[in-house]
N, CA and C atoms as an extended XYZ file, in Angstrom:
315
Properties=species:S:1:pos:R:3:atomname:S:1:resname:S:1:resid:I:1 pbc="F F F"
N        16.104      -21.020       13.146 N   UNK     1
C        14.961      -21.024       13.364 CA  UNK     1
C        13.839      -21.397       12.783 C   UNK     1
N        13.289      -22.358       13.472 N   UNK     2
C        12.414      -23.025       12.667 CA  UNK     2
C        10.436      -22.151       13.154 C   UNK     2
N         9.482      -23.099       12.764 N   UNK     3
C         8.592      -22.562       12.995 CA  UNK     3
C         8.068      -22.240       14.393 C   UNK     3
N         8.166      -23.503       14.776 N   UNK     4
C         7.518      -23.641       16.388 CA  UNK     4
C         8.577      -22.275       17.146 C   UNK     4
N        10.380      -22.270       16.917 N   UNK     5
C        10.874      -21.193       17.415 CA  UNK     5
C        10.584      -19.550       16.979 C   UNK     5
N         9.452      -19.545       15.770 N   UNK     6
C         9.093      -18.103       15.789 CA  UNK     6
C         7.765      -18.043       16.465 C   UNK     6
N         6.831      -18.917       16.430 N   UNK     7
C         5.358      -18.711       16.789 CA  UNK     7
C         5.987      -18.922       18.683 C   UNK     7
N         6.974      -19.399       19.365 N   UNK     8
C         7.297      -18.569       20.300 CA  UNK     8
C         7.969      -17.075       20.621 C   UNK     8
N         8.922      -16.852       19.867 N   UNK     9
C         9.600      -15.598       20.226 CA  UNK     9
C         7.753      -14.418       19.925 C   UNK     9
N         7.143      -14.727       18.722 N   UNK    10
C         5.673      -14.230       18.934 CA  UNK    10
C         5.103      -14.154       19.666 C   UNK    10
N         4.861      -15.005       20.359 N   UNK    11
C         3.794      -15.263       21.895 CA  UNK    11
C         4.874      -14.651       22.850 C   UNK    11
N         5.851      -14.738       23.208 N   UNK    12
C         6.498      -13.981       24.378 CA  UNK    12
C         7.242      -12.420       23.909 C   UNK    12
N         6.880      -11.817       22.443 N   UNK    13
C         7.119      -10.111       22.220 CA  UNK    13
C         5.965       -9.794       22.228 C   UNK    13
N         4.878      -10.287       21.988 N   UNK    14
C         3.801       -9.617       21.390 CA  UNK    14
C         2.361       -9.857       23.029 C   UNK    14
N         1.743       -8.925       23.221 N   UNK    15
C         0.795       -9.046       24.489 CA  UNK    15
C        -0.531       -9.938       23.779 C   UNK    15
N        -0.567       -9.285       22.052 N   UNK    16
C        -2.199      -10.400       22.070 CA  UNK    16
C        -1.130       -9.852       20.187 C   UNK    16
N        -1.582      -10.754       19.260 N   UNK    17
C        -1.580      -10.707       17.963 CA  UNK    17
C        -1.763       -9.485       16.872 C   UNK    17
N        -3.325       -8.644       18.429 N   UNK    18
C        -3.315       -7.366       17.243 CA  UNK    18
C        -2.073       -6.180       17.232 C   UNK    18
N        -1.016       -6.112       18.105 N   UNK    19
C        -0.105       -5.674       18.274 CA  UNK    19
C         0.372       -5.694       17.213 C   UNK    19
N         1.055       -6.539       16.517 N   UNK    20
C         1.627       -7.444       15.826 CA  UNK    20
C         1.422       -6.526       14.291 C   UNK    20
N         0.135       -5.854       14.044 N   UNK    21
C        -0.334       -4.500       13.055 CA  UNK    21
C         0.680       -3.372       13.185 C   UNK    21
N         0.234       -2.567       14.763 N   UNK    22
C         1.329       -1.665       15.549 CA  UNK    22
C         2.429       -1.106       14.749 C   UNK    22
N         2.558       -0.499       13.769 N   UNK    23
C         3.788        0.079       13.031 CA  UNK    23
C         5.192        0.567       13.490 C   UNK    23
N         5.045        0.200       14.564 N   UNK    24
C         6.116        0.542       16.045 CA  UNK    24
C         6.320       -0.717       16.224 C   UNK    24
N         5.711       -1.943       15.727 N   UNK    25
C         6.433       -3.282       15.655 CA  UNK    25
C         6.575       -3.637       13.988 C   UNK    25
N         5.323       -3.381       13.615 N   UNK    26
C         5.748       -3.701       12.030 CA  UNK    26
C         6.004       -2.738       10.974 C   UNK    26
N         7.666       -2.863       10.844 N   UNK    27
C         7.989       -1.031        9.898 CA  UNK    27
C         7.368       -1.216        8.910 C   UNK    27
N         7.253       -2.456        8.268 N   UNK    28
C         6.065       -1.952        7.079 CA  UNK    28
C         4.906       -1.708        6.577 C   UNK    28
N         4.158       -1.409        7.820 N   UNK    29
C         2.896       -0.668        8.122 CA  UNK    29
C         3.468        0.577        8.121 C   UNK    29
N         5.100        1.105        8.354 N   UNK    30
C         4.979        2.388        9.179 CA  UNK    30
C         5.491        3.517        8.091 C   UNK    30
N         5.504        4.389        8.512 N   UNK    31
C         5.082        5.533        7.519 CA  UNK    31
C         7.002        6.076        7.747 C   UNK    31
N         8.170        5.291        6.363 N   UNK    32
C         8.989        5.594        7.022 CA  UNK    32
C        10.028        6.994        6.317 C   UNK    32
N         8.763        7.449        5.609 N   UNK    33
C         9.566        8.716        4.906 CA  UNK    33
C        10.234        9.864        6.199 C   UNK    33
N        11.929       10.057        5.481 N   UNK    34
C        12.716       11.132        6.638 CA  UNK    34
C        13.525       10.439        6.957 C   UNK    34
N        13.199        9.253        7.363 N   UNK    35
C        14.590        8.364        8.093 CA  UNK    35
C        15.871        8.373        7.754 C   UNK    35
N        16.709        8.389        8.717 N   UNK    36
C        18.294        8.254        7.610 CA  UNK    36
C        18.398        7.076        7.136 C   UNK    36
N        19.937        6.984        6.123 N   UNK    37
C        19.927        5.735        5.376 CA  UNK    37
C        20.257        5.274        6.285 C   UNK    37
N        19.790        4.160        5.887 N   UNK    38
C        19.837        2.803        7.085 CA  UNK    38
C        20.517        1.475        5.730 C   UNK    38
N        21.240        0.753        7.102 N   UNK    39
C        21.654       -0.521        6.679 CA  UNK    39
C        21.219       -1.888        7.397 C   UNK    39
N        20.824       -2.791        6.298 N   UNK    40
C        19.729       -3.479        6.472 CA  UNK    40
C        20.776       -5.382        6.087 C   UNK    40
N        21.414       -6.177        6.674 N   UNK    41
C        22.231       -7.137        6.885 CA  UNK    41
C        21.565       -8.392        6.677 C   UNK    41
N        21.322       -9.434        5.803 N   UNK    42
C        20.375      -10.238        5.928 CA  UNK    42
C        20.694      -11.760        5.180 C   UNK    42
N        20.653      -12.854        5.703 N   UNK    43
C        21.045      -14.212        5.924 CA  UNK    43
C        20.313      -15.113        5.047 C   UNK    43
N        20.568      -15.338        3.934 N   UNK    44
C        19.795      -16.533        2.759 CA  UNK    44
C        19.453      -17.398        3.832 C   UNK    44
N        19.692      -18.149        4.749 N   UNK    45
C        19.327      -19.279        5.546 CA  UNK    45
C        18.329      -18.740        6.620 C   UNK    45
N        17.406      -17.679        6.515 N   UNK    46
C        16.630      -17.002        7.727 CA  UNK    46
C        15.063      -17.009        7.093 C   UNK    46
N        14.293      -17.762        8.108 N   UNK    47
C        12.844      -17.185        7.719 CA  UNK    47
C        12.415      -15.868        7.644 C   UNK    47
N        13.446      -14.734        8.165 N   UNK    48
C        12.745      -12.929        8.018 CA  UNK    48
C        14.127      -12.817        7.020 C   UNK    48
N        14.792      -13.331        6.178 N   UNK    49
C        15.248      -12.723        5.305 CA  UNK    49
C        14.269      -12.168        4.200 C   UNK    49
N        13.563      -12.450        4.196 N   UNK    50
C        12.097      -12.199        3.001 CA  UNK    50
C        11.799      -10.175        3.297 C   UNK    50
N        11.444      -10.641        4.927 N   UNK    51
C        10.988       -9.631        5.739 CA  UNK    51
C        11.666       -7.812        5.722 C   UNK    51
N        13.237       -8.588        5.655 N   UNK    52
C        14.560       -7.844        5.541 CA  UNK    52
C        14.182       -7.118        4.120 C   UNK    52
N        14.487       -7.446        3.222 N   UNK    53
C        14.201       -7.431        1.832 CA  UNK    53
C        13.132       -6.533        1.736 C   UNK    53
N        11.726       -6.740        2.056 N   UNK    54
C        10.904       -6.160        1.744 CA  UNK    54
C        10.711       -4.982        2.460 C   UNK    54
N        11.567       -4.725        4.082 N   UNK    55
C        11.688       -3.367        4.488 CA  UNK    55
C        12.757       -2.482        3.943 C   UNK    55
N        13.707       -3.239        2.810 N   UNK    56
C        14.630       -2.559        2.277 CA  UNK    56
C        13.561       -1.505        1.288 C   UNK    56
N        13.177       -2.398        0.026 N   UNK    57
C        12.190       -2.204       -0.294 CA  UNK    57
C        11.178       -0.509       -0.532 C   UNK    57
N        10.531       -0.726        1.212 N   UNK    58
C         9.546       -0.005        1.764 CA  UNK    58
C        10.326        1.418        1.997 C   UNK    58
N        11.447        1.182        2.467 N   UNK    59
C        12.246        2.323        3.117 CA  UNK    59
C        12.697        2.659        1.857 C   UNK    59
N        13.173        1.868        0.526 N   UNK    60
C        13.509        2.830       -0.414 CA  UNK    60
C        12.383        3.473       -1.405 C   UNK    60
N        11.500        3.100       -1.359 N   UNK    61
C         9.712        3.978       -1.760 CA  UNK    61
C         9.715        5.081       -1.615 C   UNK    61
N        10.111        4.863        0.112 N   UNK    62
C         9.626        5.937        0.807 CA  UNK    62
C        11.113        7.331        1.047 C   UNK    62
N        12.264        7.015       -0.026 N   UNK    63
C        13.161        7.979       -0.027 CA  UNK    63
C        14.657        7.507        0.521 C   UNK    63
N        14.182        6.777        1.827 N   UNK    64
C        15.483        6.936        1.280 CA  UNK    64
C        16.241        5.478        1.504 C   UNK    64
N        17.310        6.652        2.183 N   UNK    65
C        18.642        5.681        1.356 CA  UNK    65
C        18.714        4.325        2.002 C   UNK    65
N        18.864        2.855        1.112 N   UNK    66
C        19.461        1.512        1.548 CA  UNK    66
C        20.432        1.342        1.277 C   UNK    66
N        21.230        0.507        1.868 N   UNK    67
C        22.316       -0.662        2.181 CA  UNK    67
C        21.746       -1.905        2.630 C   UNK    67
N        21.452       -2.413        1.749 N   UNK    68
C        20.828       -4.172        1.845 CA  UNK    68
C        22.193       -4.926        1.439 C   UNK    68
N        22.506       -5.432        2.346 N   UNK    69
C        23.549       -6.716        1.890 CA  UNK    69
C        23.536       -7.950        2.348 C   UNK    69
N        23.006       -9.075        1.567 N   UNK    70
C        22.820      -10.314        1.835 CA  UNK    70
C        23.714      -11.497        2.189 C   UNK    70
N        24.239      -12.487        2.869 N   UNK    71
C        25.369      -13.469        2.778 CA  UNK    71
C        24.470      -14.646        2.861 C   UNK    71
N        25.309      -15.569        1.477 N   UNK    72
C        24.815      -16.215        0.985 CA  UNK    72
C        25.257      -17.319        1.974 C   UNK    72
N        24.081      -19.175        2.154 N   UNK    73
C        25.238      -19.910        2.433 CA  UNK    73
C        24.977      -19.706        4.151 C   UNK    73
N        24.383      -18.716        5.150 N   UNK    74
C        24.417      -18.772        6.424 CA  UNK    74
C        23.073      -18.578        6.855 C   UNK    74
N        22.864      -18.245        8.457 N   UNK    75
C        21.432      -19.142        9.025 CA  UNK    75
C        21.126      -17.531        9.724 C   UNK    75
N        20.123      -18.101       10.618 N   UNK    76
C        19.955      -16.852       11.451 CA  UNK    76
C        20.982      -15.667       11.761 C   UNK    76
N        21.339      -16.623       12.855 N   UNK    77
C        22.490      -16.865       14.075 CA  UNK    77
C        23.639      -15.867       13.792 C   UNK    77
N        23.943      -16.045       12.563 N   UNK    78
C        25.471      -16.062       12.129 CA  UNK    78
C        26.237      -14.701       12.441 C   UNK    78
N        25.906      -13.937       12.795 N   UNK    79
C        25.836      -12.448       12.456 CA  UNK    79
C        26.817      -12.667       14.590 C   UNK    79
N        26.628      -12.968       14.769 N   UNK    80
C        27.681      -13.398       16.110 CA  UNK    80
C        28.579      -13.965       15.761 C   UNK    80
N        28.763      -14.968       14.646 N   UNK    81
C        29.830      -15.984       14.556 CA  UNK    81
C        31.047      -15.905       14.398 C   UNK    81
N        31.046      -14.592       13.685 N   UNK    82
C        32.525      -14.367       13.722 CA  UNK    82
C        33.861      -14.718       13.857 C   UNK    82
N        33.750      -15.224       15.140 N   UNK    83
C        35.377      -16.046       15.402 CA  UNK    83
C        35.156      -17.458       14.275 C   UNK    83
N        34.083      -18.181       13.979 N   UNK    84
C        34.565      -19.160       13.294 CA  UNK    84
C        33.584      -19.254       12.063 C   UNK    84
N        32.607      -18.188       11.732 N   UNK    85
C        32.106      -18.326       10.046 CA  UNK    85
C        32.532      -16.730        9.265 C   UNK    85
N        33.379      -17.170        8.417 N   UNK    86
C        33.584      -15.967        8.082 CA  UNK    86
C        33.164      -14.828        7.208 C   UNK    86
N        31.611      -15.648        6.679 N   UNK    87
C        30.594      -14.551        6.382 CA  UNK    87
C        30.544      -13.139        7.534 C   UNK    87
N        30.478      -13.655        8.482 N   UNK    88
C        29.673      -13.259        9.600 CA  UNK    88
C        31.042      -12.333       10.396 C   UNK    88
N        32.217      -12.614       10.043 N   UNK    89
C        33.254      -11.330       10.280 CA  UNK    89
C        32.954      -10.286        9.568 C   UNK    89
N        32.942      -10.606        8.204 N   UNK    90
C        32.757       -9.793        7.133 CA  UNK    90
C        31.570       -8.976        7.544 C   UNK    90
N        30.530       -9.518        7.658 N   UNK    91
C        28.883       -8.978        8.370 CA  UNK    91
C        29.417       -7.957        9.398 C   UNK    91
N        30.031       -8.201       10.575 N   UNK    92
C        30.351       -7.205       11.272 CA  UNK    92
C        31.304       -6.776       11.000 C   UNK    92
N        32.400       -6.884       10.400 N   UNK    93
C        33.029       -5.865        9.783 CA  UNK    93
C        32.423       -4.761        8.994 C   UNK    93
N        31.948       -5.426        8.038 N   UNK    94
C        31.008       -4.536        7.325 CA  UNK    94
C        29.671       -3.477        8.489 C   UNK    94
N        29.419       -3.668        8.983 N   UNK    95
C        28.551       -2.905       10.297 CA  UNK    95
C        28.906       -2.020       10.534 C   UNK    95
N        29.906       -2.237       11.197 N   UNK    96
C        31.426       -1.563       11.914 CA  UNK    96
C        31.664       -0.614       10.998 C   UNK    96
N        31.754       -0.739        9.535 N   UNK    97
C        31.986        0.526        8.690 CA  UNK    97
C        30.645        1.027        8.698 C   UNK    97
N        30.163        1.068        8.447 N   UNK    98
C        28.628        1.263        8.145 CA  UNK    98
C        27.941        2.561        9.631 C   UNK    98
N        28.343        1.815       10.881 N   UNK    99
C        28.164        2.859       11.793 CA  UNK    99
C        29.300        3.864       11.372 C   UNK    99
N        30.151        3.771       11.375 N   UNK   100
C        31.441        4.551       11.274 CA  UNK   100
C        31.261        5.566       10.792 C   UNK   100
N        30.908        5.357        9.070 N   UNK   101
C        30.391        6.420        8.266 CA  UNK   101
C        28.837        7.002        8.600 C   UNK   101
N        27.916        6.118        9.644 N   UNK   102
C        26.650        6.939        9.909 CA  UNK   102
C        27.493        8.420       10.912 C   UNK   102
N        28.361        8.352       11.230 N   UNK   103
C        28.680        8.643       13.091 CA  UNK   103
C        29.851        9.571       12.229 C   UNK   103
N        29.772        9.810       11.091 N   UNK   104
C        31.009       10.828       10.190 CA  UNK   104
C        32.837       10.209       10.977 C   UNK   104
N        32.943        9.052       11.335 N   UNK   105
C        34.068        8.514       11.674 CA  UNK   105
C        34.835        8.090       10.686 C   UNK   105
């Protein structure tokens, strides 16, 4: 993801830039207290990595248990590439294990 792609996503996601301040869109601005345990998976080479880490910090500050796992050497799109990217396979298995744990399985 590069800057032009990010701008395309913003343009096609929001009706106007003001919507970006809505806490339903901008979780950093939301009241995060009382949320359940949260798993956040980030990628090293991702323009959204810092936002994922910032969200983890905000959740922790709100008293939410957070399990943050960053994968080095991979890009934003890595998660669905488990068949060819070892870190993606690990991230997919990790996400499954976290979901099972959340549902008591």
